[in-house]
Backbone as JSON Lines, residues from 0, in Angstrom:
{"i":0,"aa":"M","n":[0.93,-1.37,0.05],"ca":[-0.17,-0.19,0.05],"c":[0.9,0.92,-0.07]}
{"i":1,"aa":"T","n":[0.12,2.2,-0.93],"ca":[1.6,3.28,-0.96],"c":[1.05,4.37,0.27]}
{"i":2,"aa":"I","n":[1.92,5.16,-0.13],"ca":[1.86,6.34,0.96],"c":[0.59,7.1,1.05]}
{"i":3,"aa":"E","n":[0.15,7.19,-0.46],"ca":[-0.75,8.14,-0.62],"c":[-2.19,7.76,-0.28]}
{"i":4,"aa":"E","n":[-1.93,5.98,-0.52],"ca":[-3.77,5.46,-0.02],"c":[-4.02,5.08,1.54]}
{"i":5,"aa":"R","n":[-1.82,4.89,2.31],"ca":[-2.97,5.29,3.52],"c":[-3.02,6.84,3.89]}
{"i":6,"aa":"L","n":[-2.6,7.28,3.95],"ca":[-3.11,8.6,4.26],"c":[-4.37,8.97,3.84]}
{"i":7,"aa":"Q","n":[-5.05,8.31,2.75],"ca":[-6.18,8.61,2.34],"c":[-7.84,7.56,3.19]}
{"i":8,"aa":"Q","n":[-7.13,6.35,3.63],"ca":[-7.44,5.73,4.23],"c":[-8.04,6.24,5.62]}
{"i":9,"aa":"A","n":[-6.34,6.94,6.36],"ca":[-7.09,7.76,7.3],"c":[-7.92,9.0,7.37]}
{"i":10,"aa":"V","n":[-7.45,9.63,6.15],"ca":[-8.78,10.94,6.03],"c":[-10.34,10.44,6.43]}
{"i":11,"aa":"E","n":[-10.45,9.07,5.37],"ca":[-11.57,8.52,5.67],"c":[-12.22,7.99,6.74]}
{"i":12,"aa":"Q","n":[-10.96,7.72,7.55],"ca":[-11.92,7.08,8.99],"c":[-11.67,8.38,9.7]}
{"i":13,"aa":"A","n":[-11.22,9.53,9.34],"ca":[-11.21,10.45,10.48],"c":[-12.68,11.02,10.03]}
{"i":14,"aa":"L","n":[-12.97,11.41,8.63],"ca":[-14.48,11.74,8.37],"c":[-15.46,10.82,9.01]}
{"i":15,"aa":"A","n":[-15.44,9.59,8.91],"ca":[-16.43,8.59,9.44],"c":[-16.59,9.05,10.61]}
{"i":16,"aa":"S","n":[-15.31,8.74,11.73],"ca":[-15.36,9.65,13.29],"c":[-15.9,10.6,13.38]}
{"i":17,"aa":"I","n":[-15.89,11.9,12.45],"ca":[-16.49,12.93,12.79],"c":[-18.0,12.86,12.3]}
{"i":18,"aa":"N","n":[-18.4,12.39,11.35],"ca":[-19.67,12.21,11.21],"c":[-20.52,11.58,11.92]}
{"i":19,"aa":"L","n":[-19.76,10.21,12.84],"ca":[-20.13,9.66,13.8],"c":[-20.33,10.93,14.94]}
{"i":20,"aa":"M","n":[-19.68,11.55,15.74],"ca":[-19.66,12.44,16.12],"c":[-20.73,13.34,16.22]}
{"i":21,"aa":"K","n":[-20.87,13.82,15.48],"ca":[-21.58,14.76,14.96],"c":[-23.23,14.07,15.18]}
{"i":22,"aa":"K","n":[-23.42,13.14,14.49],"ca":[-24.75,12.41,14.95],"c":[-24.87,11.81,16.03]}
{"i":23,"aa":"S","n":[-23.97,12.07,16.92],"ca":[-23.95,11.49,18.13],"c":[-24.61,13.0,18.98]}
{"i":24,"aa":"I","n":[-23.79,13.89,18.59],"ca":[-24.06,15.09,19.34],"c":[-25.55,15.69,19.05]}
{"i":25,"aa":"L","n":[-25.76,16.06,18.05],"ca":[-27.22,15.73,17.6],"c":[-28.52,15.73,18.08]}
{"i":26,"aa":"A","n":[-28.31,13.86,18.08],"ca":[-29.27,13.28,19.0],"c":[-29.16,13.64,20.29]}
{"i":27,"aa":"R","n":[-27.76,14.0,21.06],"ca":[-28.45,14.3,22.33],"c":[-28.87,15.52,22.81]}
{"i":28,"aa":"A","n":[-28.7,16.6,21.65],"ca":[-29.13,18.27,21.81],"c":[-30.64,17.63,21.4]}
{"i":29,"aa":"F","n":[-30.82,17.02,20.57],"ca":[-32.83,16.96,20.63],"c":[-33.06,16.38,21.56]}
{"i":30,"aa":"R","n":[-32.19,15.34,22.31],"ca":[-32.9,14.68,23.59],"c":[-32.83,15.72,24.38]}
{"i":31,"aa":"G","n":[-32.42,16.73,24.88],"ca":[-31.71,17.83,25.79],"c":[-30.65,17.35,26.65]}
{"i":32,"aa":"E","n":[-29.88,16.14,26.33],"ca":[-28.84,16.16,27.49],"c":[-27.36,16.75,27.15]}
{"i":33,"aa":"L","n":[-27.72,17.84,26.55],"ca":[-26.6,18.7,26.14],"c":[-26.56,19.99,27.51]}
{"i":34,"aa":"G","n":[-25.6,20.08,28.13],"ca":[-25.33,21.07,29.35],"c":[-24.6,22.11,28.39]}
{"i":35,"aa":"T","n":[-24.41,23.45,29.87],"ca":[-23.32,23.95,29.37],"c":[-22.06,23.8,30.79]}
{"i":36,"aa":"N","n":[-21.42,24.87,30.36],"ca":[-20.21,24.55,31.14],"c":[-19.93,26.06,31.76]}
{"i":37,"aa":"K","n":[-20.96,26.87,31.36],"ca":[-21.7,28.51,31.86],"c":[-22.5,28.03,33.4]}
{"i":38,"aa":"A","n":[-21.47,28.5,34.53],"ca":[-22.89,28.78,35.65],"c":[-23.82,29.9,35.29]}
{"i":39,"aa":"S","n":[-24.37,29.69,35.67],"ca":[-25.78,30.34,35.47],"c":[-25.62,31.74,36.18]}
{"i":40,"aa":"A","n":[-26.63,33.19,36.02],"ca":[-26.11,34.28,36.93],"c":[-25.8,34.23,38.65]}
{"i":41,"aa":"Q","n":[-27.63,33.13,38.68],"ca":[-27.93,32.64,39.78],"c":[-26.56,32.26,40.62]}
{"i":42,"aa":"E","n":[-26.35,31.42,40.07],"ca":[-24.89,30.59,40.69],"c":[-23.96,31.61,41.06]}
{"i":43,"aa":"L","n":[-23.29,32.18,40.37],"ca":[-22.28,33.18,40.13],"c":[-22.61,34.01,41.32]}
{"i":44,"aa":"L","n":[-23.77,34.6,41.51],"ca":[-24.24,35.94,42.48],"c":[-24.07,34.47,44.1]}
{"i":45,"aa":"Q","n":[-24.69,33.73,44.53],"ca":[-24.21,32.46,44.93],"c":[-23.0,32.96,45.62]}
{"i":46,"aa":"Q","n":[-21.54,32.43,44.37],"ca":[-20.92,32.31,45.06],"c":[-19.86,33.79,45.49]}
{"i":47,"aa":"V","n":[-20.52,34.52,44.69],"ca":[-19.95,35.86,45.15],"c":[-20.16,36.14,46.67]}
{"i":48,"aa":"L","n":[-21.36,35.76,46.85],"ca":[-22.06,36.17,48.45],"c":[-21.15,35.72,49.24]}
{"i":49,"aa":"A","n":[-21.22,33.56,48.97],"ca":[-20.94,33.78,49.63],"c":[-19.23,33.51,50.3]}
{"i":50,"aa":"E","n":[-18.65,34.15,49.77],"ca":[-17.03,34.33,49.59],"c":[-17.14,35.53,50.6]}
{"i":51,"aa":"N","n":[-17.91,36.62,50.37],"ca":[-17.83,37.71,51.07],"c":[-18.18,37.5,52.37]}
C-alpha cells in the first residue's frame, strides 16, 4: 500500500469518525442531554456572596 493510499484511508476514517460524532451530538441535543459549562447568573451571585 502506498503512502497516498494510507493517507487516503486515514482521512476517510477520520471523516467517518467526525460524522459519527456529529450525529451523536445532534441526537443528544434533541433529547436535551447537552448541558453548558457556564454557570448561571444566580449561581455566580451565590458564589460571590458566599465568598464575602
